[in-house]
mmCIF file of C-alpha atoms and ligand atoms in Angstrom:
data_model
loop_
_atom_site.group_PDB
_atom_site.id
_atom_site.type_symbol
_atom_site.label_atom_id
_atom_site.label_comp_id
_atom_site.label_asym_id
_atom_site.label_seq_id
_atom_site.Cartn_x
_atom_site.Cartn_y
_atom_site.Cartn_z
ATOM 1 C CA MET A 1 0.110 0.064 -0.180
ATOM 2 C CA ARG A 2 2.726 1.805 0.674
ATOM 3 C CA THR A 3 4.881 2.127 -2.319
ATOM 4 C CA ARG A 4 1.577 2.449 -4.401
ATOM 5 C CA ARG A 5 0.939 6.027 -2.014
ATOM 6 C CA MET A 6 4.005 7.025 -3.276
ATOM 7 C CA LEU A 7 3.432 5.361 -6.569
ATOM 8 C CA ARG A 8 0.873 7.865 -6.847
ATOM 9 C CA VAL A 9 2.731 10.173 -5.226
ATOM 10 C CA GLY A 10 5.584 10.812 -7.532
ATOM 11 C CA LEU A 11 3.315 10.591 -9.846
ATOM 12 C CA ALA A 12 1.641 13.896 -8.618
ATOM 13 C CA LEU A 13 5.216 15.646 -7.859
ATOM 14 C CA LEU A 14 6.388 14.549 -11.969
ATOM 15 C CA LEU A 15 2.867 16.347 -13.291
ATOM 16 C CA VAL A 16 3.093 19.481 -11.393
ATOM 17 C CA LEU A 17 7.112 19.306 -12.725
ATOM 18 C CA ALA A 18 5.669 19.038 -16.298
ATOM 19 C CA SER A 19 3.582 21.933 -15.502
ATOM 20 C CA VAL A 20 6.160 23.960 -14.475
ATOM 21 C CA LEU A 21 9.279 23.005 -16.509
ATOM 22 C CA PRO A 22 8.693 24.520 -19.739
ATOM 23 C CA ALA A 23 6.973 28.393 -18.363
ATOM 24 C CA ALA A 24 10.426 27.646 -16.795
ATOM 25 C CA ARG A 25 12.210 27.426 -19.659
ATOM 26 C CA GLY A 26 9.909 30.095 -21.125
ATOM 27 C CA GLN A 27 12.156 31.771 -18.850
ATOM 28 C CA THR A 28 15.054 31.434 -20.024
ATOM 29 C CA THR A 29 14.780 34.791 -22.889
ATOM 30 C CA GLU A 30 14.773 36.950 -19.323
ATOM 31 C CA PRO A 31 17.693 39.147 -18.962
ATOM 32 C CA THR A 32 20.240 39.104 -17.415
ATOM 33 C CA ARG A 33 22.946 41.839 -18.383
ATOM 34 C CA PHE A 34 19.973 44.624 -18.711
ATOM 35 C CA THR A 35 16.757 46.281 -17.294
ATOM 36 C CA VAL A 36 14.049 47.543 -19.740
ATOM 37 C CA GLN A 37 12.287 50.192 -19.706
ATOM 38 C CA GLU A 38 9.135 51.384 -21.272
ATOM 39 C CA LEU A 39 9.611 55.907 -21.663
ATOM 40 C CA ALA A 40 6.618 55.876 -23.941
ATOM 41 C CA PRO A 41 4.203 52.679 -26.563
ATOM 42 C CA GLY A 42 7.022 51.029 -28.159
ATOM 43 C CA VAL A 43 9.483 53.496 -27.007
ATOM 44 C CA PHE A 44 12.381 51.073 -24.864
ATOM 45 C CA ALA A 45 14.781 52.083 -22.729
ATOM 46 C CA VAL A 46 17.381 49.645 -22.305
ATOM 47 C CA LEU A 47 19.530 49.292 -18.685
ATOM 48 C CA ASP A 48 23.130 48.193 -17.615
ATOM 49 C CA ARG A 49 22.937 46.378 -15.605
ATOM 50 C CA GLU A 50 25.729 46.749 -13.048
ATOM 51 C CA GLY A 51 28.455 46.533 -16.028
ATOM 52 C CA ARG A 52 27.073 43.588 -17.812
ATOM 53 C CA ALA A 53 25.838 45.472 -19.871
ATOM 54 C CA GLY A 54 29.164 47.821 -20.000
ATOM 55 C CA ALA A 55 26.408 50.997 -21.221
ATOM 56 C CA ASN A 56 22.865 50.748 -22.166
ATOM 57 C CA ALA A 57 20.695 51.200 -25.031
ATOM 58 C CA GLY A 58 17.766 51.397 -26.042
ATOM 59 C CA PHE A 59 14.852 50.802 -29.103
ATOM 60 C CA VAL A 60 11.496 52.118 -30.987
ATOM 61 C CA ILE A 61 9.487 49.485 -32.619
ATOM 62 C CA GLY A 62 7.436 51.008 -35.422
ATOM 63 C CA ALA A 63 4.606 50.162 -37.788
ATOM 64 C CA ASP A 64 6.127 48.368 -40.094
ATOM 65 C CA ALA A 65 9.853 48.101 -38.866
ATOM 66 C CA VAL A 66 12.185 48.860 -35.053
ATOM 67 C CA ALA A 67 15.338 50.587 -34.889
ATOM 68 C CA VAL A 68 17.514 49.472 -32.227
ATOM 69 C CA ILE A 69 20.249 52.228 -30.623
ATOM 70 C CA ASP A 70 23.689 51.129 -29.573
ATOM 71 C CA SER A 71 24.303 47.446 -28.995
ATOM 72 C CA PHE A 72 26.644 47.290 -25.606
ATOM 73 C CA PHE A 73 29.972 46.635 -24.342
ATOM 74 C CA HIS A 74 29.109 42.953 -24.032
ATOM 75 C CA GLU A 75 29.009 41.382 -27.112
ATOM 76 C CA ASP A 76 26.249 38.204 -24.789
ATOM 77 C CA ALA A 77 24.351 41.951 -23.970
ATOM 78 C CA ALA A 78 23.268 42.106 -27.826
ATOM 79 C CA ARG A 79 22.042 38.854 -28.152
ATOM 80 C CA GLU A 80 19.692 39.025 -25.144
ATOM 81 C CA LEU A 81 18.476 42.605 -26.473
ATOM 82 C CA LEU A 82 17.539 40.172 -29.650
ATOM 83 C CA ALA A 83 16.220 38.243 -28.382
ATOM 84 C CA HIS A 84 13.917 40.718 -25.681
ATOM 85 C CA ILE A 85 13.082 41.955 -28.418
ATOM 86 C CA ARG A 86 12.079 38.706 -30.213
ATOM 87 C CA THR A 87 9.695 38.541 -27.087
ATOM 88 C CA GLN A 88 7.967 42.059 -27.761
ATOM 89 C CA THR A 89 7.721 42.252 -32.254
ATOM 90 C CA ALA A 90 8.236 39.554 -34.902
ATOM 91 C CA ARG A 91 8.768 42.973 -37.392
ATOM 92 C CA PRO A 92 12.066 43.431 -39.037
ATOM 93 C CA ILE A 93 14.617 44.865 -37.544
ATOM 94 C CA ARG A 94 15.938 47.630 -39.817
ATOM 95 C CA TYR A 95 17.666 50.217 -38.479
ATOM 96 C CA LEU A 96 20.467 49.392 -35.145
ATOM 97 C CA ILE A 97 21.703 52.918 -35.419
ATOM 98 C CA ASN A 98 25.344 53.552 -33.266
ATOM 99 C CA THR A 99 24.944 57.036 -31.330
ATOM 100 C CA HIS A 100 29.056 57.192 -31.639
ATOM 101 C CA HIS A 101 31.540 55.532 -32.520
ATOM 102 C CA HIS A 102 32.923 54.126 -28.411
ATOM 103 C CA ILE A 103 33.772 50.215 -28.471
ATOM 104 C CA ASP A 104 30.956 49.908 -25.117
ATOM 105 C CA HIS A 105 28.474 51.227 -26.989
ATOM 106 C CA VAL A 106 29.200 49.840 -30.572
ATOM 107 C CA ALA A 107 30.612 45.710 -30.234
ATOM 108 C CA GLY A 108 27.440 44.106 -30.395
ATOM 109 C CA ASN A 109 26.609 45.548 -33.790
ATOM 110 C CA ALA A 110 27.237 42.570 -35.159
ATOM 111 C CA VAL A 111 24.679 40.820 -34.088
ATOM 112 C CA PHE A 112 22.430 43.000 -35.314
ATOM 113 C CA VAL A 113 23.443 43.683 -38.889
ATOM 114 C CA LYS A 114 23.652 39.461 -39.370
ATOM 115 C CA ALA A 115 19.383 39.873 -37.895
ATOM 116 C CA GLY A 116 19.242 42.114 -41.718
ATOM 117 C CA ALA A 117 19.772 45.423 -39.532
ATOM 118 C CA GLN A 118 21.597 48.408 -41.632
ATOM 119 C CA LEU A 119 23.988 50.147 -39.953
ATOM 120 C CA VAL A 120 23.686 52.970 -39.347
ATOM 121 C CA ALA A 121 26.123 56.246 -37.614
ATOM 122 C CA HIS A 122 27.777 59.041 -38.320
ATOM 123 C CA ALA A 123 30.104 59.565 -41.031
ATOM 124 C CA ARG A 124 32.714 59.325 -38.827
ATOM 125 C CA VAL A 125 32.489 56.059 -37.044
ATOM 126 C CA ALA A 126 33.471 54.739 -40.160
ATOM 127 C CA ASP A 127 36.716 55.617 -39.523
ATOM 128 C CA TRP A 128 36.928 56.299 -35.483
ATOM 129 C CA GLN A 129 35.356 52.932 -34.941
ATOM 130 C CA ARG A 130 38.640 51.376 -34.843
ATOM 131 C CA SER A 131 41.606 53.429 -35.148
ATOM 132 C CA GLU A 132 39.941 55.663 -32.328
ATOM 133 C CA ASN A 133 39.447 52.468 -29.972
ATOM 134 C CA LEU A 134 42.646 50.836 -30.047
ATOM 135 C CA ARG A 135 43.904 53.830 -28.644
ATOM 136 C CA LEU A 136 40.715 54.840 -25.963
ATOM 137 C CA LEU A 137 41.669 50.757 -25.244
ATOM 138 C CA GLY A 138 45.020 52.181 -24.722
ATOM 139 C CA PRO A 139 46.907 49.274 -21.611
ATOM 140 C CA ARG A 140 43.478 46.994 -21.520
ATOM 141 C CA LEU A 141 43.210 45.695 -25.238
ATOM 142 C CA THR A 142 43.502 42.446 -25.450
ATOM 143 C CA PRO A 143 43.670 39.932 -29.016
ATOM 144 C CA ALA A 144 40.422 39.422 -28.635
ATOM 145 C CA LEU A 145 39.658 42.869 -28.891
ATOM 146 C CA ARG A 146 41.336 44.472 -31.017
ATOM 147 C CA GLU A 147 39.911 40.552 -32.852
ATOM 148 C CA ARG A 148 36.592 42.062 -32.465
ATOM 149 C CA ILE A 149 37.443 45.871 -33.403
ATOM 150 C CA GLY A 150 38.756 44.628 -36.544
ATOM 151 C CA GLN A 151 35.959 42.808 -37.668
ATOM 152 C CA LEU A 152 33.879 45.409 -36.831
ATOM 153 C CA PRO A 153 31.536 45.876 -39.719
ATOM 154 C CA GLU A 154 31.342 49.069 -41.649
ATOM 155 C CA PRO A 155 27.832 51.518 -40.997
ATOM 156 C CA GLN A 156 26.312 51.649 -44.569
ATOM 157 C CA LEU A 157 24.366 54.672 -43.500
ATOM 158 C CA LEU A 158 26.789 58.198 -42.408
ATOM 159 C CA VAL A 159 24.418 61.078 -41.243
ATOM 160 C CA GLN A 160 26.881 64.288 -41.648
ATOM 161 C CA ALA A 161 24.463 66.926 -39.163
ATOM 162 C CA ALA A 162 20.951 65.173 -39.630
ATOM 163 C CA MET A 163 19.017 62.222 -40.837
ATOM 164 C CA SER A 164 14.893 61.069 -40.477
ATOM 165 C CA LEU A 165 14.087 57.522 -40.728
ATOM 166 C CA ASP A 166 10.967 56.259 -40.782
ATOM 167 C CA LEU A 167 9.385 53.035 -39.598
ATOM 168 C CA GLY A 168 6.387 52.918 -40.290
ATOM 169 C CA GLY A 169 2.445 54.368 -38.905
ATOM 170 C CA GLY A 170 3.688 58.019 -39.467
ATOM 171 C CA ARG A 171 6.398 57.124 -36.429
ATOM 172 C CA GLN A 172 9.803 58.225 -37.345
ATOM 173 C CA LEU A 173 13.681 58.124 -35.736
ATOM 174 C CA LEU A 174 15.367 62.427 -36.385
ATOM 175 C CA LEU A 175 19.464 61.547 -35.657
ATOM 176 C CA ARG A 176 20.595 64.841 -35.257
ATOM 177 C CA HIS A 177 24.574 65.622 -34.660
ATOM 178 C CA TRP A 178 25.601 67.611 -31.933
ATOM 179 C CA PRO A 179 29.111 68.392 -30.774
ATOM 180 C CA GLY A 180 31.049 67.173 -26.930
ATOM 181 C CA HIS A 181 31.600 64.263 -26.117
ATOM 182 C CA THR A 182 33.469 62.428 -29.258
ATOM 183 C CA GLY A 183 33.428 64.593 -32.466
ATOM 184 C CA GLY A 184 30.586 61.687 -34.113
ATOM 185 C CA ASP A 185 28.322 61.681 -32.177
ATOM 186 C CA LEU A 186 24.014 61.722 -32.681
ATOM 187 C CA VAL A 187 20.935 62.671 -30.582
ATOM 188 C CA VAL A 188 17.280 59.670 -32.191
ATOM 189 C CA GLN A 189 14.980 62.074 -31.385
ATOM 190 C CA VAL A 190 11.659 60.284 -31.688
ATOM 191 C CA SER A 191 8.884 62.134 -33.329
ATOM 192 C CA ASP A 192 5.942 60.812 -32.219
ATOM 193 C CA ALA A 193 7.077 60.390 -28.228
ATOM 194 C CA PRO A 194 8.894 62.454 -25.812
ATOM 195 C CA VAL A 195 12.005 60.103 -26.026
ATOM 196 C CA ARG A 196 15.471 61.237 -27.298
ATOM 197 C CA PHE A 197 18.721 59.375 -26.507
ATOM 198 C CA LEU A 198 21.377 60.538 -26.110
ATOM 199 C CA GLY A 199 23.934 57.918 -26.583
ATOM 200 C CA ASP A 200 27.264 59.620 -24.074
ATOM 201 C CA LEU A 201 26.320 63.088 -24.733
ATOM 202 C CA LEU A 202 24.294 62.533 -20.548
ATOM 203 C CA TRP A 203 25.834 60.548 -18.101
ATOM 204 C CA GLN A 204 23.471 60.949 -15.120
ATOM 205 C CA ALA A 205 24.601 60.721 -12.072
ATOM 206 C CA ALA A 206 28.026 60.080 -14.121
ATOM 207 C CA ILE A 207 31.065 61.106 -14.280
ATOM 208 C CA PRO A 208 31.784 61.796 -17.619
ATOM 209 C CA ASN A 209 34.228 60.103 -19.279
ATOM 210 C CA LEU A 210 36.367 62.542 -21.264
ATOM 211 C CA VAL A 211 38.794 61.317 -22.834
ATOM 212 C CA ASP A 212 37.634 62.474 -26.622
ATOM 213 C CA ALA A 213 35.508 65.082 -25.900
ATOM 214 C CA MET A 214 35.857 69.072 -25.699
ATOM 215 C CA PRO A 215 34.066 69.568 -22.641
ATOM 216 C CA ALA A 216 34.254 73.535 -24.252
ATOM 217 C CA ALA A 217 31.533 72.061 -26.992
ATOM 218 C CA TRP A 218 29.874 69.962 -24.550
ATOM 219 C CA ARG A 219 28.551 72.304 -21.743
ATOM 220 C CA ALA A 220 26.803 74.057 -24.984
ATOM 221 C CA THR A 221 25.250 71.921 -26.336
ATOM 222 C CA LEU A 222 24.009 70.657 -23.442
ATOM 223 C CA ALA A 223 22.681 73.967 -22.614
ATOM 224 C CA SER A 224 21.226 74.405 -26.397
ATOM 225 C CA LEU A 225 19.221 71.142 -25.630
ATOM 226 C CA ALA A 226 17.959 71.391 -22.058
ATOM 227 C CA ALA A 227 16.076 75.002 -24.141
ATOM 228 C CA GLU A 228 14.533 73.157 -26.448
ATOM 229 C CA SER A 229 13.037 71.064 -23.875
ATOM 230 C CA SER A 230 9.850 70.116 -22.280
ATOM 231 C CA PRO A 231 8.277 68.587 -17.823
ATOM 232 C CA ALA A 232 7.547 65.077 -20.464
ATOM 233 C CA LEU A 233 10.413 64.156 -22.023
ATOM 234 C CA TRP A 234 12.660 61.646 -20.953
ATOM 235 C CA TYR A 235 15.322 61.889 -21.647
ATOM 236 C CA VAL A 236 17.956 57.608 -22.352
ATOM 237 C CA PRO A 237 21.999 58.443 -20.894
ATOM 238 C CA GLY A 238 24.516 55.992 -21.879
ATOM 239 C CA HIS A 239 25.037 55.221 -18.789
ATOM 240 C CA GLY A 240 22.302 55.976 -15.665
ATOM 241 C CA ALA A 241 18.154 56.072 -15.525
ATOM 242 C CA PRO A 242 16.351 58.231 -17.692
ATOM 243 C CA ALA A 243 16.418 61.517 -16.533
ATOM 244 C CA ARG A 244 14.287 64.719 -16.613
ATOM 245 C CA ALA A 245 15.728 67.754 -18.194
ATOM 246 C CA GLN A 246 17.496 68.735 -14.829
ATOM 247 C CA ALA A 247 20.353 65.757 -15.323
ATOM 248 C CA LEU A 248 21.632 67.814 -18.161
ATOM 249 C CA LEU A 249 21.761 70.610 -16.559
ATOM 250 C CA ASP A 250 23.184 68.401 -13.238
ATOM 251 C CA LEU A 251 26.412 67.132 -16.769
ATOM 252 C CA ALA A 252 27.083 71.154 -17.020
ATOM 253 C CA ASP A 253 26.901 72.258 -14.221
ATOM 254 C CA TYR A 254 29.901 69.393 -13.171
ATOM 255 C CA LEU A 255 31.728 70.222 -16.698
ATOM 256 C CA ALA A 256 31.998 74.224 -15.499
ATOM 257 C CA ALA A 257 32.613 72.640 -12.056
ATOM 258 C CA LEU A 258 35.561 71.461 -13.013
ATOM 259 C CA GLU A 259 36.912 73.757 -15.550
ATOM 260 C CA GLN A 260 37.111 76.128 -12.696
ATOM 261 C CA ALA A 261 38.512 73.586 -10.135
ATOM 262 C CA VAL A 262 41.212 73.273 -12.867
ATOM 263 C CA ARG A 263 41.669 77.151 -13.068
ATOM 264 C CA GLU A 264 42.234 77.015 -9.496
ATOM 265 C CA ALA A 265 44.461 74.137 -8.568
ATOM 266 C CA GLY A 266 46.991 74.713 -11.702
ATOM 267 C CA ALA A 267 48.897 71.680 -12.173
ATOM 268 C CA ASP A 268 47.621 69.918 -8.569
ATOM 269 C CA ALA A 269 46.331 67.804 -10.013
ATOM 270 C CA GLU A 270 44.588 66.677 -6.770
ATOM 271 C CA ARG A 271 43.216 69.545 -5.073
ATOM 272 C CA ALA A 272 41.401 70.108 -8.388
ATOM 273 C CA VAL A 273 39.812 66.403 -7.403
ATOM 274 C CA ALA A 274 39.490 67.241 -3.886
ATOM 275 C CA GLN A 275 37.496 70.694 -4.593
ATOM 276 C CA LEU A 276 35.067 68.710 -5.932
ATOM 277 C CA LYS A 277 34.693 65.686 -4.789
ATOM 278 C CA PRO A 278 31.742 67.343 -2.003
ATOM 279 C CA ARG A 279 29.776 67.910 -4.493
ATOM 280 C CA PHE A 280 30.880 64.740 -7.284
ATOM 281 C CA GLY A 281 31.714 62.242 -5.102
ATOM 282 C CA HIS A 282 27.929 60.225 -4.914
ATOM 283 C CA TRP A 283 28.661 60.130 -8.775
ATOM 284 C CA ALA A 284 28.991 56.940 -10.611
ATOM 285 C CA PHE A 285 33.154 56.920 -11.065
ATOM 286 C CA PHE A 286 34.369 59.686 -9.392
ATOM 287 C CA ARG A 287 37.247 57.968 -8.749
ATOM 288 C CA GLY A 288 38.379 56.605 -11.664
ATOM 289 C CA LEU A 289 37.601 59.488 -13.819
ATOM 290 C CA ALA A 290 37.880 62.840 -11.981
ATOM 291 C CA PRO A 291 41.598 62.318 -12.224
ATOM 292 C CA ALA A 292 41.520 61.302 -15.758
ATOM 293 C CA ASN A 293 39.186 64.947 -16.332
ATOM 294 C CA VAL A 294 41.569 67.494 -14.787
ATOM 295 C CA ARG A 295 44.356 66.136 -16.986
ATOM 296 C CA ASP A 296 41.685 66.714 -19.889
ATOM 297 C CA GLN A 297 40.165 69.409 -18.309
ATOM 298 C CA GLN A 298 44.136 70.885 -17.856
ATOM 299 C CA ALA A 299 45.301 69.907 -22.168
ATOM 300 C CA GLU A 300 41.792 71.693 -23.278
ATOM 301 C CA LEU A 301 43.195 74.911 -21.592
ATOM 302 C CA GLU A 302 46.922 74.666 -22.593
ATOM 303 C CA GLY A 303 45.267 74.629 -26.284
ATOM 304 C CA ARG A 304 46.396 70.652 -26.151
ATOM 305 C CA LYS A 305 43.770 67.937 -26.280
ATOM 306 C CA ARG A 306 43.377 65.791 -28.601
ATOM 307 C CA VAL A 307 40.411 64.757 -29.694
ATOM 308 C CA PRO A 308 39.828 61.957 -32.598
ATOM 309 C CA GLY A 309 40.999 62.585 -35.712
ATOM 310 C CA ASP A 310 44.117 64.285 -34.523
ATOM 311 C CA PRO A 311 48.166 62.484 -34.831
ATOM 312 C CA GLY A 312 49.031 62.838 -31.961
ATOM 313 C CA PRO A 313 52.078 61.241 -29.701
ATOM 314 C CA THR A 314 49.675 58.044 -28.414
ATOM 315 C CA SER A 315 47.564 57.274 -31.466
ATOM 316 C CA PRO A 316 48.186 53.886 -33.255
HETATM 317 ZN ZN1 LIG B 1 31.498 57.327 -24.671
HETATM 318 ZN ZN1 LIG B 2 30.355 54.920 -22.883
#
């Protein structure tokens, strides 16, 4: 009797497992490297989860097609994003837009190009995605990364000042070039939703990377973008959480404080960093990037700031 009851219990357990397992398999498409936030119908911010994607991205679904914005530092994250988009829509991914050439935003490009997307970027990205990423990585460049950079697909649609992409149903993406972070940055604006993807022109509560930047031009860009803002607008940064226009002003404030600290501290870089710490020490990447920001700002004030495309002693 006991054996029969055990068999019955065992059978019941098997049935329960059988009903649960397909659902568990379905959950394997749940992203692990990022979170997804729908900011407006069909407009999604894709947010780096503790460095596991390497940067933010996004995607926009139109009546006819989908556009993806940026493809992370980790190619696995790009594959996860492709799988996630497929849980939302079967429409073709017609475009992959790169906000700029930095490797943490373009390393997964091939995943979407192989899926049929046309690669869209500022005209300068075509050259810079190789030469400038090798320089950017410096001592962090491994043979594997060098190979990945060498194999990055070529952009097919090149943007000079602006371009409009049609996703169907009256939904367009307006791509505009703004100077500041690299000299090859695009802002992606959704025609029928209050969302703009800024790439690394915006870092939210995070110290920006200035290695390829023109800080004075960047402040002017942030002021112009803030001037055309409205309370309903969402800005998706390259790093950090989606934010309102105040985040643009906060980053401009940081860049102004950086310039002031460097002017006051002269050659004493540690003093300049210490001067920034009370206001900005709680921002992400402060320890890692603030000292480099001081060096870059010193170079700009002395008229020797290298930007992409310049020949320089450290260029490969
Ligand atoms: Zn960048
Ligand atoms: Zn970035």
